[in-house]
Amino acid sequence: MNILGIETSCDETAAAVVVDGERELSNVVASQFDVHVHYGGVVPELASRQHLEAITPVVREALERAGMQYADLDAVAVTYGPGLVGCLLVGLTYAKGLALALGKPFIGINHLEGHIHAVVMEQRRAGGNAELPAIAAVVSGGHTHLFLIEETVKQGYAYKLLGKTRDDAAGEAFDKVAKLLGYPYPGGPLLDQLAPFGNPHGVPLPGSRMKGNQLDMSFSGLKTAVLRHVQANDMADEIAERQKALKGIGRISVDQARQATPQATLDLIASFQSRIVEELLLRAAAAAEETGARSLILCGGVAANSGLRARFQSLAVPVYTSALSLSTDNAAMIAAAAYPRLLRGESSPLDLRAQPNLKLA
Ligand code: KG4
Ligand code: ZN
């Protein structure tokens, strides 16, 4: 089954052709990095316009790289939520039009289910399967959720929400702290590259204790603790200097970032990353134990974090992640998530609406 996946929920215009939910023939991602970097974050209106410009060439390129014609496609899968509504509408409208013109099934996919299936797809390709029931830790710029995944013959994959962040998502915390310290957007990957040069025990930072559901998390207190540390240590001049030094570079190398970062700040970054990782690890371990899960799927943009990947290997159950190119937003994951649904005969009506706040469970 040749599935065309389309993803436009945030700031990447992406299209991919995936065969039988496991073989990516192409996975094209047009990043809007250069547009949003000047604003320190994603500007929704600009993002929608960029998607409009990019969608046709990106889909065409995905087909070309796959060596396929439109007529070779068996279905069109697209993200219909959660995400920025103007952005979702571009991909959704395009996918509907294409499916209608081709007379092929069309299916809307939840972005979070996509992230989970990036890992399922890689496992399948390796000839294995993540043992179910599994915990899925979906950790991205917009989400930090723990789900229990089961699969039944009757219902296919089923998801149950176990815990989530009550405020900032982990990726959002990375990006906000990076910005606070004078690094350009998106700062998560930069902090990840700088963290190994610092002492993770250098700056004591608080963990969060939750009332009610112990599997919930909170990252806004951590961000505030970093801000207090910055104020208490009079870091304003250092930060202003760094902003000036790194401004306009575009993609910053680790060496450039390191040169602009004193050791005390490297220690702060290492401590911050370590705190986030331990918070996630604690909840993931508890979730696995409470549910008797047999494996854990670590996915979403922040699953690209090297500290997080390394620490999660200490869990009592096998941990599965995907290649870095499949961890951050892409369309192969959308096609992969569509495959089991299409196999079961599912499809979506052509009046399916974009759902910015769509829940997986
Ligand atoms: O899944 P994703 O591509 O988009 C969303 O659905 O949000 O995740 C993007 C987020 C951003 O916040 C980015 O800073 C973060 O993932 N991110 C990282 C790393 N790579 C991406 N955060 C920490 N370490 C990384 N290596
Ligand atoms: Zn995502």
mmCIF file of C-alpha atoms and ligand atoms in Angstrom:
data_model
loop_
_atom_site.group_PDB
_atom_site.id
_atom_site.type_symbol
_atom_site.label_atom_id
_atom_site.label_comp_id
_atom_site.label_asym_id
_atom_site.label_seq_id
_atom_site.Cartn_x
_atom_site.Cartn_y
_atom_site.Cartn_z
ATOM 1 C CA MET A 1 0.000 0.000 0.000
ATOM 2 C CA ASN A 2 1.604 3.304 -1.118
ATOM 3 C CA ILE A 3 0.581 6.068 1.265
ATOM 4 C CA LEU A 4 1.326 9.751 0.726
ATOM 5 C CA GLY A 5 1.669 11.484 4.091
ATOM 6 C CA ILE A 6 1.312 15.258 4.472
ATOM 7 C CA GLU A 7 2.167 17.294 7.591
ATOM 8 C CA THR A 8 1.743 21.073 8.020
ATOM 9 C CA SER A 9 0.693 21.469 11.672
ATOM 10 C CA CYS A 10 3.420 23.902 12.716
ATOM 11 C CA ASP A 11 6.523 25.224 10.962
ATOM 12 C CA GLU A 12 7.593 22.365 8.681
ATOM 13 C CA THR A 13 5.946 21.624 5.344
ATOM 14 C CA ALA A 14 6.424 17.897 4.909
ATOM 15 C CA ALA A 15 5.416 15.122 2.509
ATOM 16 C CA ALA A 16 6.505 11.486 2.341
ATOM 17 C CA VAL A 17 5.695 8.262 0.540
ATOM 18 C CA VAL A 18 5.670 5.184 2.780
ATOM 19 C CA VAL A 19 5.042 1.634 1.572
ATOM 20 C CA ASP A 20 3.105 -0.748 3.825
ATOM 21 C CA GLY A 21 3.653 1.436 6.878
ATOM 22 C CA GLU A 22 7.330 0.596 7.055
ATOM 23 C CA ARG A 23 9.401 1.577 4.029
ATOM 24 C CA GLU A 24 9.974 5.293 3.470
ATOM 25 C CA LEU A 25 10.572 5.876 -0.209
ATOM 26 C CA SER A 26 10.854 9.600 0.453
ATOM 27 C CA ASN A 27 10.610 11.962 3.409
ATOM 28 C CA VAL A 28 10.771 15.630 2.378
ATOM 29 C CA VAL A 29 10.758 18.361 5.031
ATOM 30 C CA ALA A 30 10.859 22.063 4.094
ATOM 31 C CA SER A 31 11.819 23.920 7.248
ATOM 32 C CA GLN A 32 10.662 27.499 7.850
ATOM 33 C CA PHE A 33 13.618 28.109 10.158
ATOM 34 C CA ASP A 34 14.930 31.047 8.128
ATOM 35 C CA VAL A 35 11.579 32.835 8.260
ATOM 36 C CA HIS A 36 10.869 32.509 11.996
ATOM 37 C CA VAL A 37 14.412 32.861 13.337
ATOM 38 C CA HIS A 38 14.131 36.664 13.048
ATOM 39 C CA TYR A 39 11.102 36.690 15.373
ATOM 40 C CA GLY A 40 12.359 34.360 18.113
ATOM 41 C CA GLY A 41 9.491 31.911 17.555
ATOM 42 C CA VAL A 42 6.894 30.672 15.084
ATOM 43 C CA VAL A 43 4.648 33.442 13.693
ATOM 44 C CA PRO A 44 1.367 31.655 12.794
ATOM 45 C CA GLU A 45 0.333 33.910 9.912
ATOM 46 C CA LEU A 46 3.759 33.683 8.280
ATOM 47 C CA ALA A 47 3.796 29.923 8.826
ATOM 48 C CA SER A 48 0.473 29.431 6.965
ATOM 49 C CA ARG A 49 1.701 31.503 4.044
ATOM 50 C CA GLN A 50 4.930 29.548 3.864
ATOM 51 C CA HIS A 51 2.964 26.281 3.819
ATOM 52 C CA LEU A 52 0.852 27.606 0.937
ATOM 53 C CA GLU A 53 3.976 28.325 -1.069
ATOM 54 C CA ALA A 54 5.758 25.109 -0.211
ATOM 55 C CA ILE A 55 3.049 22.446 -0.272
ATOM 56 C CA THR A 56 2.869 21.793 -4.027
ATOM 57 C CA PRO A 57 6.647 21.581 -4.645
ATOM 58 C CA VAL A 58 7.168 19.518 -1.476
ATOM 59 C CA VAL A 59 4.543 16.937 -2.465
ATOM 60 C CA ARG A 60 5.915 16.824 -6.005
ATOM 61 C CA GLU A 61 9.421 16.243 -4.668
ATOM 62 C CA ALA A 62 8.223 13.473 -2.352
ATOM 63 C CA LEU A 63 6.704 11.669 -5.346
ATOM 64 C CA GLU A 64 9.747 12.261 -7.532
ATOM 65 C CA ARG A 65 12.153 10.937 -4.921
ATOM 66 C CA ALA A 66 9.903 7.910 -4.450
ATOM 67 C CA GLY A 67 9.945 7.360 -8.230
ATOM 68 C CA MET A 68 6.160 7.454 -8.345
ATOM 69 C CA GLN A 69 3.308 9.091 -10.205
ATOM 70 C CA TYR A 70 0.157 10.364 -8.481
ATOM 71 C CA ALA A 71 -1.683 7.365 -9.918
ATOM 72 C CA ASP A 72 0.601 4.978 -7.983
ATOM 73 C CA LEU A 73 -0.718 6.258 -4.652
ATOM 74 C CA ASP A 74 -3.264 4.161 -2.770
ATOM 75 C CA ALA A 75 -4.229 6.733 -0.136
ATOM 76 C CA VAL A 76 -3.545 10.245 1.136
ATOM 77 C CA ALA A 77 -2.974 10.767 4.889
ATOM 78 C CA VAL A 78 -2.739 14.185 6.526
ATOM 79 C CA THR A 79 -2.409 15.735 9.991
ATOM 80 C CA TYR A 80 -5.725 17.346 11.008
ATOM 81 C CA GLY A 81 -4.705 18.336 14.568
ATOM 82 C CA PRO A 82 -3.424 19.389 16.993
ATOM 83 C CA GLY A 83 -1.569 22.410 15.657
ATOM 84 C CA LEU A 84 -1.974 25.942 14.339
ATOM 85 C CA VAL A 85 -5.319 26.125 12.572
ATOM 86 C CA GLY A 86 -4.141 28.150 9.554
ATOM 87 C CA CYS A 87 -1.247 25.745 9.075
ATOM 88 C CA LEU A 88 -3.354 22.595 9.447
ATOM 89 C CA LEU A 89 -5.851 23.924 6.892
ATOM 90 C CA VAL A 90 -3.217 24.169 4.173
ATOM 91 C CA GLY A 91 -2.225 20.495 4.361
ATOM 92 C CA LEU A 92 -5.754 19.292 5.007
ATOM 93 C CA THR A 93 -7.286 21.169 2.074
ATOM 94 C CA TYR A 94 -4.495 20.072 -0.241
ATOM 95 C CA ALA A 95 -4.848 16.422 0.828
ATOM 96 C CA LYS A 96 -8.615 16.445 0.346
ATOM 97 C CA GLY A 97 -8.309 17.959 -3.124
ATOM 98 C CA LEU A 98 -5.678 15.453 -4.167
ATOM 99 C CA ALA A 99 -7.565 12.428 -2.815
ATOM 100 C CA LEU A 100 -10.762 13.597 -4.499
ATOM 101 C CA ALA A 101 -9.016 14.131 -7.825
ATOM 102 C CA LEU A 102 -7.335 10.723 -7.641
ATOM 103 C CA GLY A 103 -10.433 8.938 -6.376
ATOM 104 C CA LYS A 104 -8.366 7.466 -3.522
ATOM 105 C CA PRO A 105 -9.137 7.207 0.200
ATOM 106 C CA PHE A 106 -8.301 10.185 2.389
ATOM 107 C CA ILE A 107 -7.565 9.905 6.103
ATOM 108 C CA GLY A 108 -6.944 12.493 8.836
ATOM 109 C CA ILE A 109 -4.292 11.609 11.420
ATOM 110 C CA ASN A 110 -3.604 12.964 14.908
ATOM 111 C CA HIS A 111 -0.112 14.507 14.991
ATOM 112 C CA LEU A 112 0.708 12.769 18.291
ATOM 113 C CA GLU A 113 -0.271 9.377 16.901
ATOM 114 C CA GLY A 114 2.107 10.237 14.059
ATOM 115 C CA HIS A 115 5.020 10.802 16.459
ATOM 116 C CA ILE A 116 4.329 7.431 18.102
ATOM 117 C CA HIS A 117 4.201 5.642 14.743
ATOM 118 C CA ALA A 118 7.561 7.077 13.672
ATOM 119 C CA VAL A 119 8.980 4.642 16.219
ATOM 120 C CA VAL A 120 6.548 1.819 15.391
ATOM 121 C CA MET A 121 7.561 2.145 11.730
ATOM 122 C CA GLU A 122 11.275 1.839 12.481
ATOM 123 C CA GLN A 123 10.671 -1.157 14.693
ATOM 124 C CA ARG A 124 8.615 -2.841 12.013
ATOM 125 C CA ARG A 125 11.304 -2.141 9.437
ATOM 126 C CA ALA A 126 13.888 -3.719 11.733
ATOM 127 C CA GLY A 127 11.706 -6.824 11.750
ATOM 128 C CA GLY A 128 10.491 -6.329 15.319
ATOM 129 C CA ASN A 129 7.630 -4.784 17.185
ATOM 130 C CA ALA A 130 7.564 -2.649 20.312
ATOM 131 C CA GLU A 131 6.078 -5.059 22.863
ATOM 132 C CA LEU A 132 2.565 -4.013 23.895
ATOM 133 C CA PRO A 133 1.154 -2.734 26.135
ATOM 134 C CA ALA A 134 3.699 0.068 25.841
ATOM 135 C CA ILE A 135 4.144 3.505 27.339
ATOM 136 C CA ALA A 136 4.522 6.280 24.796
ATOM 137 C CA ALA A 137 6.350 9.389 25.997
ATOM 138 C CA VAL A 138 5.463 12.080 23.439
ATOM 139 C CA VAL A 139 7.808 14.966 24.179
ATOM 140 C CA SER A 140 7.744 17.910 21.785
ATOM 141 C CA GLY A 141 7.514 21.677 21.550
ATOM 142 C CA GLY A 142 3.765 21.556 22.070
ATOM 143 C CA HIS A 143 3.232 18.368 24.071
ATOM 144 C CA THR A 144 4.604 16.355 26.950
ATOM 145 C CA HIS A 145 2.264 13.414 27.353
ATOM 146 C CA LEU A 146 2.466 9.856 28.645
ATOM 147 C CA PHE A 147 0.074 7.386 27.025
ATOM 148 C CA LEU A 148 -0.574 3.703 27.496
ATOM 149 C CA ILE A 149 -0.821 1.946 24.121
ATOM 150 C CA GLU A 150 -2.683 -1.275 23.568
ATOM 151 C CA GLU A 151 -3.711 -3.019 20.384
ATOM 152 C CA THR A 152 -6.822 -5.108 20.015
ATOM 153 C CA VAL A 153 -8.126 -6.947 16.980
ATOM 154 C CA LYS A 154 -11.422 -5.109 17.272
ATOM 155 C CA GLN A 155 -10.208 -1.550 17.810
ATOM 156 C CA GLY A 156 -6.649 -1.466 16.476
ATOM 157 C CA TYR A 157 -4.310 0.798 18.428
ATOM 158 C CA ALA A 158 -5.941 2.317 21.509
ATOM 159 C CA TYR A 159 -4.458 5.093 23.639
ATOM 160 C CA LYS A 160 -5.045 6.030 27.261
ATOM 161 C CA LEU A 161 -3.699 9.264 28.737
ATOM 162 C CA LEU A 162 -1.675 8.586 31.908
ATOM 163 C CA GLY A 163 -0.118 11.988 32.587
ATOM 164 C CA LYS A 164 0.886 15.263 30.999
ATOM 165 C CA THR A 165 2.491 18.597 31.649
ATOM 166 C CA ARG A 166 0.244 21.053 33.435
ATOM 167 C CA ASP A 167 1.974 24.062 31.923
ATOM 168 C CA ASP A 168 4.906 24.275 29.488
ATOM 169 C CA ALA A 169 5.824 21.384 27.218
ATOM 170 C CA ALA A 170 9.403 20.138 27.665
ATOM 171 C CA GLY A 171 10.471 21.507 24.251
ATOM 172 C CA GLU A 172 8.862 24.837 25.082
ATOM 173 C CA ALA A 173 10.864 24.935 28.352
ATOM 174 C CA PHE A 174 14.067 24.207 26.408
ATOM 175 C CA ASP A 175 13.274 26.969 23.909
ATOM 176 C CA LYS A 176 12.254 29.521 26.570
ATOM 177 C CA VAL A 177 15.331 28.907 28.728
ATOM 178 C CA ALA A 178 17.550 29.098 25.650
ATOM 179 C CA LYS A 179 15.980 32.445 24.745
ATOM 180 C CA LEU A 180 16.357 33.670 28.325
ATOM 181 C CA LEU A 181 20.065 32.834 28.158
ATOM 182 C CA GLY A 182 20.519 34.687 24.854
ATOM 183 C CA TYR A 183 20.403 31.857 22.308
ATOM 184 C CA PRO A 184 18.274 32.089 19.151
ATOM 185 C CA TYR A 185 15.127 30.058 18.437
ATOM 186 C CA PRO A 186 14.708 27.087 18.543
ATOM 187 C CA GLY A 187 17.156 26.732 21.393
ATOM 188 C CA GLY A 188 16.453 23.106 22.374
ATOM 189 C CA PRO A 189 18.976 21.516 20.007
ATOM 190 C CA LEU A 190 21.622 24.135 20.947
ATOM 191 C CA LEU A 191 21.254 23.501 24.681
ATOM 192 C CA ASP A 192 21.512 19.767 23.974
ATOM 193 C CA GLN A 193 24.834 20.328 22.196
ATOM 194 C CA LEU A 194 26.174 22.580 24.970
ATOM 195 C CA ALA A 195 25.057 20.453 27.948
ATOM 196 C CA PRO A 196 27.859 17.839 27.698
ATOM 197 C CA PHE A 197 30.419 20.616 28.363
ATOM 198 C CA GLY A 198 28.854 21.575 31.691
ATOM 199 C CA ASN A 199 28.463 19.978 35.116
ATOM 200 C CA PRO A 200 24.891 18.647 35.511
ATOM 201 C CA HIS A 201 25.235 18.990 39.304
ATOM 202 C CA GLY A 202 26.664 22.507 39.051
ATOM 203 C CA VAL A 203 23.432 24.400 39.790
ATOM 204 C CA PRO A 204 20.798 22.858 42.070
ATOM 205 C CA LEU A 205 17.375 23.254 40.414
ATOM 206 C CA PRO A 206 14.032 22.175 41.869
ATOM 207 C CA GLY A 207 12.017 19.194 40.705
ATOM 208 C CA SER A 208 8.232 19.456 40.622
ATOM 209 C CA ARG A 209 5.923 17.757 43.093
ATOM 210 C CA MET A 210 2.399 17.401 41.798
ATOM 211 C CA LYS A 211 -0.851 17.313 43.728
ATOM 212 C CA GLY A 212 -3.239 14.710 42.367
ATOM 213 C CA ASN A 213 -1.962 12.677 39.433
ATOM 214 C CA GLN A 214 1.671 11.845 40.189
ATOM 215 C CA LEU A 215 2.317 11.180 36.506
ATOM 216 C CA ASP A 216 1.594 14.812 35.616
ATOM 217 C CA MET A 217 4.533 17.181 35.221
ATOM 218 C CA SER A 218 5.299 20.890 35.397
ATOM 219 C CA PHE A 219 8.185 22.748 33.812
ATOM 220 C CA SER A 220 7.309 26.407 34.378
ATOM 221 C CA GLY A 221 8.801 26.409 37.911
ATOM 222 C CA LEU A 222 12.072 25.164 36.489
ATOM 223 C CA LYS A 223 12.087 27.984 33.962
ATOM 224 C CA THR A 224 11.473 30.481 36.794
ATOM 225 C CA ALA A 225 14.307 28.927 38.820
ATOM 226 C CA VAL A 226 16.665 29.505 35.888
ATOM 227 C CA LEU A 227 15.447 33.106 35.630
ATOM 228 C CA ARG A 228 16.122 33.644 39.365
ATOM 229 C CA HIS A 229 19.592 32.180 38.968
ATOM 230 C CA VAL A 230 20.233 34.561 36.066
ATOM 231 C CA GLN A 231 19.103 37.542 38.155
ATOM 232 C CA ALA A 232 20.955 36.494 41.308
ATOM 233 C CA ASN A 233 24.189 36.069 39.333
ATOM 234 C CA ASP A 234 23.891 39.349 37.384
ATOM 235 C CA MET A 235 24.060 37.601 34.040
ATOM 236 C CA ALA A 236 22.347 40.363 32.033
ATOM 237 C CA ASP A 237 25.535 41.741 30.452
ATOM 238 C CA GLU A 238 26.809 38.282 29.546
ATOM 239 C CA ILE A 239 23.463 37.459 27.917
ATOM 240 C CA ALA A 240 23.326 40.728 25.957
ATOM 241 C CA GLU A 241 26.841 40.101 24.686
ATOM 242 C CA ARG A 242 25.949 36.587 23.608
ATOM 243 C CA GLN A 243 22.824 37.800 21.802
ATOM 244 C CA LYS A 244 24.989 40.272 19.910
ATOM 245 C CA ALA A 245 27.656 37.685 19.094
ATOM 246 C CA LEU A 246 25.174 35.086 17.808
ATOM 247 C CA LYS A 247 22.795 37.450 16.021
ATOM 248 C CA GLY A 248 22.341 36.938 12.297
ATOM 249 C CA ILE A 249 24.509 33.806 12.103
ATOM 250 C CA GLY A 250 21.542 31.608 11.127
ATOM 251 C CA ARG A 251 22.478 28.034 11.989
ATOM 252 C CA ILE A 252 24.973 28.213 14.838
ATOM 253 C CA SER A 253 27.704 25.599 15.230
ATOM 254 C CA VAL A 254 28.520 24.075 18.626
ATOM 255 C CA ASP A 255 31.907 25.791 18.563
ATOM 256 C CA GLN A 256 30.325 29.202 17.968
ATOM 257 C CA ALA A 257 27.847 28.635 20.795
ATOM 258 C CA ARG A 258 30.576 27.366 23.130
ATOM 259 C CA GLN A 259 32.806 30.334 22.465
ATOM 260 C CA ALA A 260 29.960 32.605 23.534
ATOM 261 C CA THR A 261 29.265 30.633 26.734
ATOM 262 C CA PRO A 262 31.309 30.830 29.969
ATOM 263 C CA GLN A 263 31.781 27.672 32.047
ATOM 264 C CA ALA A 264 29.312 28.773 34.752
ATOM 265 C CA THR A 265 26.590 29.062 32.090
ATOM 266 C CA LEU A 266 27.508 25.682 30.620
ATOM 267 C CA ASP A 267 27.000 24.277 34.137
ATOM 268 C CA LEU A 268 23.604 25.983 34.327
ATOM 269 C CA ILE A 269 22.591 24.516 30.946
ATOM 270 C CA ALA A 270 23.780 21.022 31.892
ATOM 271 C CA SER A 271 21.890 21.248 35.201
ATOM 272 C CA PHE A 272 18.728 22.447 33.472
ATOM 273 C CA GLN A 273 18.792 19.674 30.874
ATOM 274 C CA SER A 274 19.518 17.071 33.523
ATOM 275 C CA ARG A 275 16.538 18.301 35.621
ATOM 276 C CA ILE A 276 14.138 18.024 32.659
ATOM 277 C CA VAL A 277 15.457 14.579 31.784
ATOM 278 C CA GLU A 278 15.129 13.319 35.385
ATOM 279 C CA GLU A 279 11.577 14.690 35.672
ATOM 280 C CA LEU A 280 10.568 12.821 32.525
ATOM 281 C CA LEU A 281 12.423 9.666 33.509
ATOM 282 C CA LEU A 282 10.786 9.567 36.936
ATOM 283 C CA ARG A 283 7.266 9.733 35.445
ATOM 284 C CA ALA A 284 8.029 7.317 32.628
ATOM 285 C CA ALA A 285 9.454 4.751 35.068
ATOM 286 C CA ALA A 286 6.434 5.089 37.378
ATOM 287 C CA ALA A 287 4.027 4.811 34.423
ATOM 288 C CA ALA A 288 5.737 1.648 33.174
ATOM 289 C CA GLU A 289 5.685 0.099 36.612
ATOM 290 C CA GLU A 290 2.068 1.015 37.414
ATOM 291 C CA THR A 291 0.722 -0.349 34.144
ATOM 292 C CA GLY A 292 3.019 -3.335 33.718
ATOM 293 C CA ALA A 293 3.977 -1.992 30.294
ATOM 294 C CA ARG A 294 6.424 -4.167 28.362
ATOM 295 C CA SER A 295 8.244 -1.408 26.484
ATOM 296 C CA LEU A 296 8.513 2.344 26.107
ATOM 297 C CA ILE A 297 8.301 4.450 22.977
ATOM 298 C CA LEU A 298 10.176 7.752 23.256
ATOM 299 C CA CYS A 299 9.079 10.183 20.536
ATOM 300 C CA GLY A 300 8.483 13.824 19.544
ATOM 301 C CA GLY A 301 11.066 16.515 18.780
ATOM 302 C CA VAL A 302 12.649 16.431 22.245
ATOM 303 C CA ALA A 303 13.268 12.676 21.829
ATOM 304 C CA ALA A 304 16.186 13.890 19.672
ATOM 305 C CA ASN A 305 17.844 15.077 22.920
ATOM 306 C CA SER A 306 20.980 13.036 23.534
ATOM 307 C CA GLY A 307 20.792 13.313 27.339
ATOM 308 C CA LEU A 308 17.186 12.095 27.315
ATOM 309 C CA ARG A 309 17.964 9.161 25.002
ATOM 310 C CA ALA A 310 20.925 8.093 27.108
ATOM 311 C CA ARG A 311 19.138 8.288 30.481
ATOM 312 C CA PHE A 312 16.020 6.483 29.257
ATOM 313 C CA GLN A 313 18.150 3.420 28.539
ATOM 314 C CA SER A 314 18.298 2.908 32.311
ATOM 315 C CA LEU A 315 14.582 2.036 32.440
ATOM 316 C CA ALA A 316 13.589 -1.517 33.357
ATOM 317 C CA VAL A 317 11.764 -2.059 30.020
ATOM 318 C CA PRO A 318 13.192 -1.844 26.478
ATOM 319 C CA VAL A 319 13.103 1.718 25.142
ATOM 320 C CA TYR A 320 12.520 2.417 21.456
ATOM 321 C CA THR A 321 13.280 5.679 19.687
ATOM 322 C CA SER A 322 13.541 6.622 16.033
ATOM 323 C CA ALA A 323 16.266 8.164 13.888
ATOM 324 C CA LEU A 324 16.647 11.892 14.502
ATOM 325 C CA SER A 325 15.044 12.738 11.128
ATOM 326 C CA LEU A 326 11.899 10.897 12.236
ATOM 327 C CA SER A 327 11.842 12.380 15.772
ATOM 328 C CA THR A 328 11.129 15.970 14.777
ATOM 329 C CA ASP A 329 8.098 16.829 12.639
ATOM 330 C CA ASN A 330 7.899 14.913 9.355
ATOM 331 C CA ALA A 331 5.258 13.321 7.126
ATOM 332 C CA ALA A 332 6.542 9.733 7.034
ATOM 333 C CA MET A 333 5.216 9.362 10.578
ATOM 334 C CA ILE A 334 1.762 10.491 9.398
ATOM 335 C CA ALA A 335 1.730 7.922 6.588
ATOM 336 C CA ALA A 336 2.951 5.270 9.052
ATOM 337 C CA ALA A 337 0.147 6.018 11.521
ATOM 338 C CA ALA A 338 -2.401 5.873 8.696
ATOM 339 C CA TYR A 339 -1.360 2.399 7.557
ATOM 340 C CA PRO A 340 -2.990 0.238 10.275
ATOM 341 C CA ARG A 341 -6.130 2.389 10.110
ATOM 342 C CA LEU A 342 -6.425 2.107 6.320
ATOM 343 C CA LEU A 343 -5.802 -1.652 6.569
ATOM 344 C CA ARG A 344 -8.812 -1.844 8.857
ATOM 345 C CA GLY A 345 -10.879 -0.059 6.226
ATOM 346 C CA GLU A 346 -10.959 3.304 7.970
ATOM 347 C CA SER A 347 -11.011 6.603 6.068
ATOM 348 C CA SER A 348 -12.187 10.145 6.804
ATOM 349 C CA PRO A 349 -15.057 12.117 5.288
ATOM 350 C CA LEU A 350 -14.094 14.959 2.952
ATOM 351 C CA ASP A 351 -15.715 17.445 5.334
ATOM 352 C CA LEU A 352 -13.234 16.586 8.122
ATOM 353 C CA ARG A 353 -12.298 19.810 9.906
ATOM 354 C CA ALA A 354 -8.937 20.970 11.193
ATOM 355 C CA GLN A 355 -8.897 20.534 14.989
ATOM 356 C CA PRO A 356 -6.257 22.744 16.647
ATOM 357 C CA ASN A 357 -6.896 21.158 20.085
ATOM 358 C CA LEU A 358 -7.378 17.572 18.969
ATOM 359 C CA LYS A 359 -6.745 15.029 21.775
ATOM 360 C CA LEU A 360 -5.363 11.550 21.306
ATOM 361 C CA ALA A 361 -7.016 10.308 24.499
HETATM 362 O O1 KG4 B 1 7.960 17.485 17.500
HETATM 363 P P1 KG4 B 1 8.541 18.781 17.090
HETATM 364 O O2 KG4 B 1 9.425 18.806 15.858
HETATM 365 O O3 KG4 B 1 7.428 19.850 16.874
HETATM 366 C C1 KG4 B 1 6.301 19.883 17.709
HETATM 367 O O4 KG4 B 1 5.355 19.100 17.437
HETATM 368 O O5 KG4 B 1 6.362 20.663 18.693
HETATM 369 O O6 KG4 B 1 9.354 19.356 18.351
HETATM 370 C C2 KG4 B 1 10.021 20.595 18.313
HETATM 371 C C3 KG4 B 1 10.605 20.864 19.691
HETATM 372 C C4 KG4 B 1 11.224 22.246 19.845
HETATM 373 O O7 KG4 B 1 10.794 22.782 21.085
HETATM 374 C C5 KG4 B 1 12.714 21.959 19.852
HETATM 375 O O8 KG4 B 1 13.456 22.905 20.592
HETATM 376 C C6 KG4 B 1 12.749 20.611 20.515
HETATM 377 O O9 KG4 B 1 11.649 19.906 19.965
HETATM 378 N N1 KG4 B 1 13.980 19.866 20.214
HETATM 379 C C7 KG4 B 1 14.903 19.567 21.159
HETATM 380 C C8 KG4 B 1 15.935 18.875 20.484
HETATM 381 N N2 KG4 B 1 15.599 18.776 19.152
HETATM 382 C C9 KG4 B 1 14.391 19.392 19.017
HETATM 383 N N3 KG4 B 1 14.939 19.816 22.473
HETATM 384 C C10 KG4 B 1 16.010 19.369 23.163
HETATM 385 N N4 KG4 B 1 17.037 18.700 22.584
HETATM 386 C C11 KG4 B 1 17.044 18.438 21.271
HETATM 387 N N5 KG4 B 1 18.051 17.781 20.714
HETATM 388 ZN ZN ZN B 2 5.511 17.329 16.564
#
